[in-house]
């Protein structure tokens, strides 16, 4: 009997110690309602503030249920080494498109060192805004669902993001970010619903993601360095894109990007680099694309240096100043939905250099596809279908 009492006392002390060491801040305790109607933004922000100012590592906990949250900006720095946001339920945007505005953000984390976001679902409820845009109405631009900015040592694991008005996840001006096991979905017709956008950030890793949207599955913006993308299934969508780059003259470049073991199904593009056809001092260099499977992809491999949507904002004689070099494609195979499966349309004033092709097998209608090269130089080796045009 004495042993049992001792065991129960020890268990109680251990539980108390763990609870104290990892403080739990349940949003429901701060007034959040899981009824799918009441705005719980204030409760979420109060729970965050309590966790952030604590000297102990803590967890902001979102229990099961549906919590409506309007704009919420979670700011740092925090006093402890790490704050975890554990989502077991669903965070839902307000109905309509009340989140929208110029460059609006729905859920934003800014200036935090040591942040984990785990599990759960965020639902941007973007359908009404997409319908407005499709009708040609006077619509706001929309809101990005989850933004991580000016932060270090961040992990996003097992999160599901659905129906964002604009980009689903944005990583901007960050260092040391891991995104693992996320699922991102929006209809193929939804405009500008990029899955993950990385910009101005260093040392970002994206693995084991399933992304299907109306725009790029992953888009890579200026100032991105040391980006690793692996085991990503993309479709529908516009593929994995570096760019568009070079819209502004003094834009930062993109360097050291690896994209490997990817699957593209019915996408508009596979592996794409696109730059504006205008002067720029930007660059793309040190890019590795390898082990990709294309299934009925419109443009499996494409470099487009004459990007100028609606022919606005570009010189009459388009020529991109972005310098593209040292880009390799290895073990890219599958089916193209167009005759030209490899399309290098590079800048006349700044030709692509150091392009590498190795072991490519892309077919169109059970026949070898074609390749097209403009202002592109490099080397080719191994089994090549279509034959290299470099």
XYZ file of C-alpha atoms in Angstrom:
390
model
C 0.000 0.000 0.000
C 2.842 2.339 0.875
C 4.399 1.650 -2.543
C 1.117 2.540 -4.266
C 0.815 5.809 -2.367
C 4.429 6.651 -3.210
C 3.828 5.846 -6.895
C 0.707 8.022 -7.047
C 2.486 10.877 -5.304
C 5.468 10.609 -7.651
C 3.170 10.491 -10.697
C 1.352 13.590 -9.487
C 4.618 15.444 -8.985
C 5.895 14.432 -12.417
C 2.648 15.536 -14.058
C 2.837 18.850 -12.211
C 6.466 19.299 -13.276
C 5.714 18.612 -16.954
C 2.666 20.867 -16.888
C 4.727 23.657 -15.327
C 7.631 23.131 -17.748
C 5.366 23.299 -20.776
C 2.651 25.777 -19.925
C -0.620 25.209 -21.780
C -2.634 28.204 -22.948
C -5.997 26.898 -24.142
C -7.740 29.519 -26.280
C -11.078 28.327 -24.869
C -9.936 29.456 -21.417
C -9.547 32.961 -22.844
C -13.058 33.035 -24.272
C -12.706 31.418 -27.705
C -15.942 29.808 -28.910
C -15.974 26.691 -31.086
C -19.422 27.435 -32.476
C -18.296 28.478 -35.954
C -19.845 31.936 -35.548
C -18.362 34.132 -32.798
C -15.107 35.946 -33.598
C -12.430 34.439 -31.348
C -9.525 36.612 -32.542
C -9.235 38.462 -29.216
C -9.054 35.200 -27.265
C -6.378 33.791 -29.590
C -4.302 36.949 -29.207
C -4.642 36.917 -25.407
C -3.511 33.291 -25.254
C -0.571 34.108 -27.513
C 0.432 37.135 -25.420
C 0.409 35.049 -22.241
C 2.548 32.319 -23.831
C 4.938 34.811 -25.404
C 5.612 36.809 -22.240
C 6.158 33.708 -20.098
C 9.736 32.778 -19.251
C 8.790 29.089 -19.685
C 8.220 27.411 -23.024
C 4.517 27.171 -23.649
C 1.844 25.885 -25.998
C -1.090 27.840 -27.358
C -3.701 25.136 -27.692
C -6.618 25.195 -30.131
C -8.947 22.323 -29.166
C -11.342 20.484 -31.453
C -14.144 22.475 -33.028
C -14.489 25.346 -35.473
C -13.152 28.730 -34.359
C -13.863 31.838 -36.425
C -10.904 34.230 -36.297
C -10.680 37.570 -38.060
C -7.343 39.310 -38.668
C -4.816 38.187 -36.041
C -1.196 39.356 -35.821
C 0.941 37.328 -33.400
C 4.045 39.363 -32.608
C 7.390 38.691 -30.985
C 9.990 38.643 -29.656
C 8.967 36.204 -26.935
C 10.705 35.853 -23.577
C 11.193 32.090 -23.827
C 12.993 29.953 -26.359
C 9.965 28.521 -28.114
C 6.223 28.901 -28.391
C 4.187 26.069 -29.906
C 0.796 26.519 -31.509
C -0.978 23.163 -31.368
C -4.138 23.047 -33.488
C -6.507 20.130 -33.015
C -9.533 21.902 -34.466
C -10.194 24.219 -37.417
C -9.500 27.954 -37.609
C -11.994 29.540 -39.994
C -11.942 32.932 -41.701
C -15.037 35.153 -41.475
C -17.688 34.616 -44.125
C -17.707 36.772 -47.242
C -14.384 38.420 -47.934
C -14.041 40.668 -44.920
C -10.361 39.796 -44.620
C -9.551 41.345 -47.938
C -7.631 44.501 -48.578
C -4.476 45.531 -50.343
C -1.777 43.013 -49.356
C -3.927 41.833 -46.468
C -2.920 38.994 -44.173
C -5.203 36.769 -42.152
C -2.972 34.946 -39.621
C 0.483 36.499 -39.308
C 3.472 35.683 -37.077
C 6.157 38.376 -36.980
C 9.509 38.712 -35.241
C 9.601 35.368 -33.417
C 12.588 33.165 -32.694
C 11.521 29.616 -31.895
C 8.034 28.910 -33.253
C 6.235 25.630 -33.939
C 2.827 25.335 -35.602
C 1.482 21.796 -35.488
C -1.533 20.031 -36.957
C -5.056 21.231 -37.513
C -6.746 23.051 -40.368
C -7.018 26.677 -41.432
C -9.863 27.508 -43.810
C -9.610 30.812 -45.701
C -13.149 30.529 -47.152
C -12.051 32.167 -50.378
C -14.916 31.034 -52.627
C -16.937 34.257 -52.450
C -13.911 36.370 -53.416
C -13.049 34.056 -56.312
C -16.652 34.349 -57.547
C -16.432 38.123 -57.372
C -13.243 38.121 -59.413
C -14.718 35.706 -61.953
C -17.709 38.008 -62.450
C -15.473 40.983 -63.145
C -16.796 42.875 -60.151
C -15.014 45.524 -58.113
C -13.265 43.094 -55.801
C -10.487 43.490 -53.218
C -7.237 41.666 -53.880
C -7.666 39.159 -51.045
C -5.773 37.982 -47.975
C -2.885 35.562 -47.509
C -3.854 32.849 -45.028
C -0.663 32.266 -42.991
C 2.360 34.564 -43.042
C 5.633 33.973 -41.187
C 7.844 37.073 -41.297
C 11.136 38.224 -39.760
C 11.434 35.005 -37.779
C 14.038 32.320 -37.033
C 13.923 28.649 -36.107
C 10.371 27.961 -37.272
C 8.636 24.659 -37.949
C 5.235 24.056 -39.527
C 4.204 20.422 -39.296
C 1.074 18.542 -40.361
C -0.956 21.658 -41.098
C -3.838 21.595 -43.595
C -4.708 24.843 -45.401
C -7.811 25.022 -47.581
C -9.408 27.647 -49.808
C -7.177 30.623 -49.106
C -8.233 33.898 -50.716
C -4.653 34.376 -51.916
C -1.403 32.582 -51.014
C -1.831 29.832 -48.423
C 1.550 29.980 -46.639
C 4.060 32.834 -46.995
C 7.613 32.682 -45.613
C 9.178 36.122 -45.851
C 12.494 37.453 -44.519
C 13.041 34.383 -42.332
C 15.936 32.103 -41.460
C 15.767 28.426 -40.591
C 12.230 27.338 -41.494
C 11.011 23.744 -41.870
C 7.658 22.926 -43.474
C 6.807 19.247 -43.257
C 3.767 17.125 -44.029
C 1.447 19.978 -44.976
C -1.618 19.594 -47.181
C -2.805 22.548 -49.229
C -5.918 22.559 -51.411
C -7.937 25.025 -53.453
C -9.864 24.620 -56.729
C -7.922 24.727 -59.977
C -9.967 27.793 -60.977
C -9.115 29.804 -57.850
C -6.879 32.773 -58.797
C -3.523 33.517 -57.107
C -3.875 30.779 -54.505
C -0.192 29.803 -54.427
C 0.471 26.964 -51.992
C 3.768 28.042 -50.394
C 5.592 31.264 -51.258
C 9.191 31.791 -50.092
C 10.859 35.182 -50.388
C 13.856 36.935 -48.858
C 14.585 33.883 -46.725
C 17.542 31.598 -46.059
C 17.720 27.934 -45.059
C 14.134 26.857 -45.759
C 13.179 23.184 -46.119
C 9.848 21.950 -47.534
C 9.238 18.200 -47.452
C 6.433 15.657 -47.793
C 3.793 18.130 -48.992
C 0.650 17.593 -51.040
C -0.370 20.782 -52.850
C -3.189 21.396 -55.316
C -4.238 24.984 -56.058
C -5.152 27.478 -58.760
C -1.633 28.878 -59.022
C 1.942 27.801 -58.225
C 2.240 24.890 -55.826
C 5.443 26.513 -54.601
C 6.622 29.955 -55.720
C 10.130 31.213 -55.035
C 10.623 34.954 -54.843
C 13.649 37.278 -54.834
C 16.209 36.990 -52.069
C 15.701 33.263 -51.502
C 18.855 31.277 -50.714
C 19.522 27.697 -49.600
C 16.052 26.318 -50.267
C 15.460 22.555 -50.170
C 12.238 21.052 -51.610
C 11.729 17.291 -51.501
C 8.858 14.806 -51.874
C 6.213 17.244 -53.028
C 3.106 16.171 -54.968
C 1.791 19.052 -57.074
C -1.519 19.200 -58.909
C -3.613 20.910 -59.943
C -1.664 24.132 -60.212
C 1.044 25.956 -62.107
C 3.963 23.852 -60.892
C 7.034 24.819 -58.868
C 8.218 28.231 -60.020
C 11.243 30.369 -59.413
C 9.807 33.799 -60.042
C 8.504 35.838 -61.434
C 11.752 37.742 -60.932
C 13.063 41.032 -62.248
C 9.960 43.169 -61.929
C 12.086 45.743 -60.098
C 15.607 46.675 -61.147
C 17.336 46.362 -57.759
C 15.742 43.034 -56.893
C 17.758 40.409 -55.014
C 18.669 37.133 -56.695
C 17.859 33.486 -56.016
C 20.656 31.038 -55.206
C 21.201 27.427 -54.110
C 17.812 25.825 -54.678
C 17.282 22.055 -54.752
C 14.027 20.468 -55.915
C 14.004 16.671 -55.831
C 11.628 13.692 -55.852
C 8.535 15.539 -57.045
C 5.336 14.491 -58.799
C 3.356 16.802 -61.094
C -0.121 15.725 -62.170
C -2.086 17.697 -64.756
C -0.313 20.953 -63.968
C 0.233 23.915 -66.271
C 3.977 23.776 -65.632
C 6.405 21.422 -63.990
C 9.790 22.991 -63.192
C 9.682 26.643 -64.171
C 11.863 29.753 -63.992
C 10.194 32.973 -65.124
C 11.547 36.516 -65.290
C 10.137 39.802 -66.500
C 11.305 41.010 -69.899
C 12.828 44.228 -68.578
C 16.165 45.532 -67.220
C 17.265 44.087 -63.878
C 20.422 43.253 -61.951
C 18.904 40.071 -60.500
C 20.088 36.496 -60.975
C 19.228 32.817 -60.600
C 22.127 30.431 -60.009
C 22.946 27.123 -58.422
C 19.623 25.340 -59.016
C 19.226 21.551 -59.015
C 16.079 19.843 -60.335
C 16.204 16.056 -60.043
C 13.996 12.959 -59.894
C 10.722 14.473 -61.127
C 7.776 12.604 -62.622
C 5.449 14.477 -64.988
C 1.926 13.212 -65.684
C 0.218 15.120 -68.505
C 1.982 18.407 -67.721
C 1.634 21.283 -70.187
C 5.209 22.603 -69.824
C 7.329 20.037 -67.956
C 10.598 22.001 -68.166
C 10.440 25.703 -68.927
C 12.490 28.872 -68.615
C 10.523 31.956 -69.653
C 12.495 35.193 -69.645
C 9.852 37.139 -71.542
C 7.224 37.143 -68.818
C 5.044 40.219 -69.131
C 1.393 39.549 -68.220
C -1.117 41.498 -70.287
C 1.870 43.129 -72.070
C 1.937 45.919 -69.488
C 4.952 47.409 -67.721
C 7.611 46.055 -70.087
C 9.736 47.754 -72.756
C 8.597 47.370 -76.348
C 11.732 45.337 -77.014
C 11.549 42.856 -74.126
C 14.886 41.602 -72.790
C 15.346 40.356 -69.260
C 18.317 41.513 -67.229
C 18.064 38.537 -64.850
C 21.113 36.303 -65.325
C 20.309 32.572 -65.176
C 23.243 30.181 -64.735
C 24.192 26.761 -63.370
C 20.744 25.139 -63.527
C 20.703 21.345 -63.876
C 17.907 18.904 -64.704
C 18.530 15.229 -63.885
C 16.166 12.257 -64.178
C 13.073 14.131 -65.364
C 10.553 11.794 -66.975
C 6.907 11.340 -67.826
C 4.335 12.781 -70.229
C 3.864 16.239 -71.674
C 0.481 17.682 -72.628
C 2.157 19.778 -75.340
C 4.543 19.001 -78.164
C 7.361 21.106 -76.686
C 8.270 19.529 -73.356
C 11.594 21.341 -72.854
C 11.405 25.082 -73.537
C 14.338 27.379 -72.802
C 13.305 30.895 -73.858
C 16.194 32.889 -72.418
C 17.140 36.542 -72.538
C 18.728 37.888 -75.696
C 20.890 40.323 -73.735
C 21.681 37.850 -70.908
C 21.645 34.313 -72.320
C 21.221 31.366 -69.946
C 24.538 29.637 -69.256
C 25.587 26.440 -67.567
C 22.293 24.651 -68.215
C 22.684 20.899 -67.667
C 20.473 18.075 -68.922
C 20.960 14.453 -67.916
C 18.677 11.436 -68.301
C 15.527 13.121 -69.576
C 12.597 11.112 -70.947
C 9.499 13.128 -71.815
C 6.927 11.925 -74.319
C 3.937 13.504 -76.029
C 1.123 11.303 -77.286
C 3.261 8.139 -76.975
C 5.941 9.790 -79.118
C 9.094 11.703 -78.217
C 8.345 15.330 -77.380
C 10.282 18.304 -78.767
C 12.763 20.721 -77.233
C 13.163 24.424 -78.005
C 16.146 26.607 -77.114
C 16.614 30.350 -77.504
C 19.755 31.991 -76.132
C 20.568 28.989 -73.939
C 23.921 27.264 -73.518
C 25.051 24.252 -71.536
C 25.762 20.532 -71.658
C 23.744 17.356 -72.053
C 24.494 13.730 -71.166
C 22.881 10.370 -70.643
C 19.580 9.294 -72.174
C 17.800 12.313 -73.670
C 14.229 12.369 -75.015
C 13.703 14.835 -76.540
C 17.246 15.343 -77.857
C 19.062 18.323 -76.412
C 18.777 21.641 -78.226
C 21.432 23.359 -76.114
